[in-house]
Structures are given as C-alpha cells and as structure tokens.
Tab-separated table of N, CA and C in Angstrom:
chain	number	residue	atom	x	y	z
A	1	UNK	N	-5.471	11.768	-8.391
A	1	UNK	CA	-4.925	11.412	-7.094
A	1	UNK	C	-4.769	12.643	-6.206
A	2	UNK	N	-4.630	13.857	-6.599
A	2	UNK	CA	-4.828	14.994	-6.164
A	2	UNK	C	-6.197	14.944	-5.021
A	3	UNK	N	-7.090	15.011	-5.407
A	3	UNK	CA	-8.294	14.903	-4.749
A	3	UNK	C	-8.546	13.415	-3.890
A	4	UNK	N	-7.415	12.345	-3.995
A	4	UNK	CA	-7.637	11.592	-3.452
A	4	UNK	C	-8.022	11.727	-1.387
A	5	UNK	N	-8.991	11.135	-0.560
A	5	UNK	CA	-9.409	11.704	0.396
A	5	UNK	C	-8.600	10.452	1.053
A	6	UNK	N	-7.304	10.941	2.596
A	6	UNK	CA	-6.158	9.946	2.982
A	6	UNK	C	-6.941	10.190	4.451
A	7	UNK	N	-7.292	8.559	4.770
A	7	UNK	CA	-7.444	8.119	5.981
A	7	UNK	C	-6.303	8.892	6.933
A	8	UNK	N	-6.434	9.388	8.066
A	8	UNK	CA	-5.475	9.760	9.241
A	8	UNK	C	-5.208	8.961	10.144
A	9	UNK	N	-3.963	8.518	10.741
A	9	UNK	CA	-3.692	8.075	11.721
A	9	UNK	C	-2.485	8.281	12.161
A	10	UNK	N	-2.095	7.168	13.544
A	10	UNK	CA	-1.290	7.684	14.027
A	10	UNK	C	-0.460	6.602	13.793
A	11	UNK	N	-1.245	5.698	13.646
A	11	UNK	CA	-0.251	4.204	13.475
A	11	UNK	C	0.889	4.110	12.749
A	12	UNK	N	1.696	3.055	13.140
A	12	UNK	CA	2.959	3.004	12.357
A	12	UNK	C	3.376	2.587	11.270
A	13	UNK	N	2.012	1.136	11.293
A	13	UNK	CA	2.140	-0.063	10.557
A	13	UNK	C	0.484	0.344	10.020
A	14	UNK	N	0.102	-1.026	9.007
A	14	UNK	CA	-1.177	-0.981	8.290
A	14	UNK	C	-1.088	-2.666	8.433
A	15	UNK	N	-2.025	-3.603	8.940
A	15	UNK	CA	-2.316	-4.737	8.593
A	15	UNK	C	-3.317	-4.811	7.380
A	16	UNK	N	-2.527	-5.801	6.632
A	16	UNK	CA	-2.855	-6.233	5.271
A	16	UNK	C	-3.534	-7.633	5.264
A	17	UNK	N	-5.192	-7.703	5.426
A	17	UNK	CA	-5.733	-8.676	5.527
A	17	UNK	C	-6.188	-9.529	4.355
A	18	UNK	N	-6.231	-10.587	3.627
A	18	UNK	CA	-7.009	-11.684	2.479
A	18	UNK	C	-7.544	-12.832	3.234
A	19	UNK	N	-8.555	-13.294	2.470
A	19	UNK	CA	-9.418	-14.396	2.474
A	19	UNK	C	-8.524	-15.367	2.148
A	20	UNK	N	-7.908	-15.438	1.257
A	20	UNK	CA	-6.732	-15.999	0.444
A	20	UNK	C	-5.416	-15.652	0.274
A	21	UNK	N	-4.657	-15.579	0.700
A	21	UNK	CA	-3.490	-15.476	0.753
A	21	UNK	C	-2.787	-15.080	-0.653
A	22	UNK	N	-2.130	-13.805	-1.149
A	22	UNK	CA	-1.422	-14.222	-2.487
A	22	UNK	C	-0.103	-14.742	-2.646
A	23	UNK	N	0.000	-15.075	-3.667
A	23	UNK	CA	1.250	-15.896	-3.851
A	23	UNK	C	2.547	-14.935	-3.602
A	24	UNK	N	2.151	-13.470	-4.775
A	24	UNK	CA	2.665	-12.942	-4.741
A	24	UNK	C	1.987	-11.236	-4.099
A	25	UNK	N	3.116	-10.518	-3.337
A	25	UNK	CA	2.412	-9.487	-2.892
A	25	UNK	C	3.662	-8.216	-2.473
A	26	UNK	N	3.187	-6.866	-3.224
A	26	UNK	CA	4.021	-5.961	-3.528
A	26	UNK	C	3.586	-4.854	-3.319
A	27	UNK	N	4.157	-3.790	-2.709
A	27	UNK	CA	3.885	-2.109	-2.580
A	27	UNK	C	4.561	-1.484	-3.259
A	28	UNK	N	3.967	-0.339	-3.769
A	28	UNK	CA	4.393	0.937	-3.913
A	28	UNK	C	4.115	2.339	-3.552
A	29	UNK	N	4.856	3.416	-3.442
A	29	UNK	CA	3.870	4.560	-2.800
A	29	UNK	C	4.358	5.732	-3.524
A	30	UNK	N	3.827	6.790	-3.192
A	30	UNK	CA	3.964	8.057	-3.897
A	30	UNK	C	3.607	9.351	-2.605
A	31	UNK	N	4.060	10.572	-3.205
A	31	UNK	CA	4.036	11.454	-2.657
A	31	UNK	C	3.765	12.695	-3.676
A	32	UNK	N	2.831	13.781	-3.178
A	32	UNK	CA	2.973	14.964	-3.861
A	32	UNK	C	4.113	15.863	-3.273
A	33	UNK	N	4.962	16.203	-4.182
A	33	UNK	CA	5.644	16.842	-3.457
A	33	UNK	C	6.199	17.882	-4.247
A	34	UNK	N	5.708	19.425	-4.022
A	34	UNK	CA	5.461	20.866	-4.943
A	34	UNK	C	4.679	19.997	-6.185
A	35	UNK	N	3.648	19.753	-6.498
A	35	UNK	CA	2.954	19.492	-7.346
A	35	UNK	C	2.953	18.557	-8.226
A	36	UNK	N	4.339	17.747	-7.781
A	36	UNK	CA	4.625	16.891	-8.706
A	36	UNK	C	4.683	15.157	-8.039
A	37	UNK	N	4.251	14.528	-8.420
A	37	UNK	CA	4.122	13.258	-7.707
A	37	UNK	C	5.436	12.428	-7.990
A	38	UNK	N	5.934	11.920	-6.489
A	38	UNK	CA	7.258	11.814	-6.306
A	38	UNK	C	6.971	10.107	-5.933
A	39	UNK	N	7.973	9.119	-6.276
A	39	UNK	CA	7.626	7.790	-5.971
A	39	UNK	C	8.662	7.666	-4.190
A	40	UNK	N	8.180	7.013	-3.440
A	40	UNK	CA	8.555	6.662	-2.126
A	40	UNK	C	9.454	4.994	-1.750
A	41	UNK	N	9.765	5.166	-0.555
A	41	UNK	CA	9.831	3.796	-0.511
A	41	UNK	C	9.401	3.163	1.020
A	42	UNK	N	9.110	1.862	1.063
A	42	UNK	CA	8.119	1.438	2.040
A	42	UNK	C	8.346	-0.031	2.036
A	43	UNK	N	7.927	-0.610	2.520
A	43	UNK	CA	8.495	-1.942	3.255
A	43	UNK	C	6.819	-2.880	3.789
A	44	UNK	N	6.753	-4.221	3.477
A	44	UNK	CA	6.246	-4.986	4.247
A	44	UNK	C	7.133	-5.702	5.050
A	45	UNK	N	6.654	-6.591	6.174
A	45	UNK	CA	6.957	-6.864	6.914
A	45	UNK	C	7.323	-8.754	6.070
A	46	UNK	N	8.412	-9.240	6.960
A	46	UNK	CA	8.425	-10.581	6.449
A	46	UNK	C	7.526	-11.559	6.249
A	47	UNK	N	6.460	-11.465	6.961
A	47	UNK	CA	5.385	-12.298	6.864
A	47	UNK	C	4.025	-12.064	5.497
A	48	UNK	N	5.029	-10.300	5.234
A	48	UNK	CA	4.273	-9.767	4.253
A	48	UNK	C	2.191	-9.879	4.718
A	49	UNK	N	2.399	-9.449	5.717
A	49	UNK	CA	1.050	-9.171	6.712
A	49	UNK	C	0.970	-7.703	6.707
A	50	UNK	N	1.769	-7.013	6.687
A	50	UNK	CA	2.124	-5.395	7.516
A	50	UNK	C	2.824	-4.598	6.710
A	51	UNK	N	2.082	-3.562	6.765
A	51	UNK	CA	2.602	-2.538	5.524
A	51	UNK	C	4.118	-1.392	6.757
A	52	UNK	N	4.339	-1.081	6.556
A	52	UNK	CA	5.333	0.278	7.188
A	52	UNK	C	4.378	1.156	6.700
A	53	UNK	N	4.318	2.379	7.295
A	53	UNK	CA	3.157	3.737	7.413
A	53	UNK	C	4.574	4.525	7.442
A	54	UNK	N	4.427	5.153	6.152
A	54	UNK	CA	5.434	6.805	5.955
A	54	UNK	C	4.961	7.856	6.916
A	55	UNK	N	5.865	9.093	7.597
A	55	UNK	CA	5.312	10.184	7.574
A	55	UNK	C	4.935	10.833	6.586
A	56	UNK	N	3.561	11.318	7.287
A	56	UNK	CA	2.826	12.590	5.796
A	56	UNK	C	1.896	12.450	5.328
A	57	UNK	N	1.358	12.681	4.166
A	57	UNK	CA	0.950	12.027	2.559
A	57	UNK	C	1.425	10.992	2.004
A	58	UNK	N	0.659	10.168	2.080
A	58	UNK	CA	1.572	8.973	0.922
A	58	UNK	C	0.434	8.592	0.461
A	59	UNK	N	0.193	7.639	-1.024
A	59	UNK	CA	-0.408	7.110	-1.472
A	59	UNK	C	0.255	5.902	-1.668
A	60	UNK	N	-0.775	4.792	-1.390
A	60	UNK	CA	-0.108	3.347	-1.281
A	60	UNK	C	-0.697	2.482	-2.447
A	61	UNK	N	-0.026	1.407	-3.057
A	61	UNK	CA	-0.759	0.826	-3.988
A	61	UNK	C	-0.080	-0.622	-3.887
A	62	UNK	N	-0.939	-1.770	-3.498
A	62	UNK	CA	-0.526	-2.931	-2.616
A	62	UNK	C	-0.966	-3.756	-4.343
A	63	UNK	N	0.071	-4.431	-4.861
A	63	UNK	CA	-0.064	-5.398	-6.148
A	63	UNK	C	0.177	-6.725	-5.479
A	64	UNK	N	-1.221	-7.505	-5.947
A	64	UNK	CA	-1.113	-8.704	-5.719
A	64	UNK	C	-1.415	-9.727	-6.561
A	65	UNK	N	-1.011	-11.118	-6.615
A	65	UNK	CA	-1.204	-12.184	-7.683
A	65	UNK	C	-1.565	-13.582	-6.638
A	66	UNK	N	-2.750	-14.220	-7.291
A	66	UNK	CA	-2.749	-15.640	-6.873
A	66	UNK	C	-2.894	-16.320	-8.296
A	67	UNK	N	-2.211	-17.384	-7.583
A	67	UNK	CA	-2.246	-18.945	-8.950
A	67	UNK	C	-2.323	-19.872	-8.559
A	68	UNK	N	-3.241	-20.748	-8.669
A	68	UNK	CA	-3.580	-22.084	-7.989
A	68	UNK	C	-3.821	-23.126	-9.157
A	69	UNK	N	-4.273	-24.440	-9.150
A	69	UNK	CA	-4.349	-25.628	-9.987
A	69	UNK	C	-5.596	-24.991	-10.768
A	70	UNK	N	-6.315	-24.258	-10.328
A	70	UNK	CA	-7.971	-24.104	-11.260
A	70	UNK	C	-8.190	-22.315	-11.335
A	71	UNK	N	-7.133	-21.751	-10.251
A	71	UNK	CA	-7.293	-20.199	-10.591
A	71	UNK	C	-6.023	-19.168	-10.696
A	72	UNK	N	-6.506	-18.291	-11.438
A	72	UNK	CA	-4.933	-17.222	-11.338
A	72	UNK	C	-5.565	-15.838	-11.367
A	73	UNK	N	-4.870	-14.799	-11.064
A	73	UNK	CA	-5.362	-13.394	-11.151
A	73	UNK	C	-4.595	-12.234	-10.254
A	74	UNK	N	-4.944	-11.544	-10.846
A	74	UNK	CA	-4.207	-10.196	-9.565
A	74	UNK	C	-5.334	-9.452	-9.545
A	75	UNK	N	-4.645	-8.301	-8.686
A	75	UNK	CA	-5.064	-6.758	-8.147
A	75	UNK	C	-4.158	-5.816	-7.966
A	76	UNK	N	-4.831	-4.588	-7.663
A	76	UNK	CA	-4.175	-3.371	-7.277
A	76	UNK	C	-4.613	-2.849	-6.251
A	77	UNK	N	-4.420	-2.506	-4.974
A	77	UNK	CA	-5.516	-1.851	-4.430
A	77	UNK	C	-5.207	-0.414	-4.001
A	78	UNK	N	-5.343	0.362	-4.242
A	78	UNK	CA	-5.041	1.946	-4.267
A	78	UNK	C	-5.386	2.743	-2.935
A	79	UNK	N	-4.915	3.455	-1.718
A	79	UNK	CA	-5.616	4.160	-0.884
A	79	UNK	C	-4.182	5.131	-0.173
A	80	UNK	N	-5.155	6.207	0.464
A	80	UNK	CA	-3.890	7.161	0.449
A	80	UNK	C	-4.240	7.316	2.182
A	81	UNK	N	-3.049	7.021	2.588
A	81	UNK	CA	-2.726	7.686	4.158
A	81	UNK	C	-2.082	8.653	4.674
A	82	UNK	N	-2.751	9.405	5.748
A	82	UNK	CA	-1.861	10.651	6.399
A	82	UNK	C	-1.743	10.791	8.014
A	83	UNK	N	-0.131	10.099	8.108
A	83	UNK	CA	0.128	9.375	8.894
A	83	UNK	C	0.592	10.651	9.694
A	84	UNK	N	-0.058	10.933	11.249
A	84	UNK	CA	0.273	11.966	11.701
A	84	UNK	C	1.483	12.461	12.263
C-alpha cells in the first residue's frame, strides 16, 4: 500500500456508484502516518451514495454485500485518495 498510486482532488465527497444496489455497504480508511499505517475515520452519507473525502492521504476500502432469493456475495474495493 506504500506504493499505492492516490487519485488527487479537490473534492469533498466521492460518489459511490452500483448496477445493483448492496444490501449492505461499509468503509474503512487508513493513513501512513511516520511509516506506520494508522486506521481513520470517514462517513457515508445517509443514502449511503457518498463517501466523505479526508484531508491528505487516505486509503479507502468500501465493503459490500448483496443477497437476493437466487444470489449472495460481497466485495472490497480498495483505492487511495489525495484530497488537496
């Protein structure tokens, strides 16, 4: 994660788009901070559409789950922002 390469912006927020909607849907984030990776905290929005954007470095990791009558499954999706 060191070498991870963090999109720049200026934005505040991150819209969080699916094809499918999950049932369930969760963040977490991290920070290097003196060499040591530090856990953060961060917020979606009620509609759980919209991430909150930290100042800095952060690495984000969005956990999600769907379960339906014929399907179930999750994800992780990992990407690092440097929010100016």
């Amino acid at each position: 994660a060191k070498n991870m390469i963090y999109a720049e912006t200026g934005e505040e927020q991150a819209t969080l788009e699916f094809s499918l909607p999950p049932n369930h849907l969760g963040v977490e984030c991290w920070q290097y901070v003196d060499g040591k990776l530090v856990a953060g905290k961060t917020a979606l929005t009620e509609d759980g559409k919209t991430l909150e954007l930290l100042p800095g470095k952060w690495i984000y990791q969005i956990i999600t789950g769907w379960s339906g009558q014929n399907y179930s499954g999750g994800g992780r999706f990992t990407f690092g922002v440097e929010k100016e």
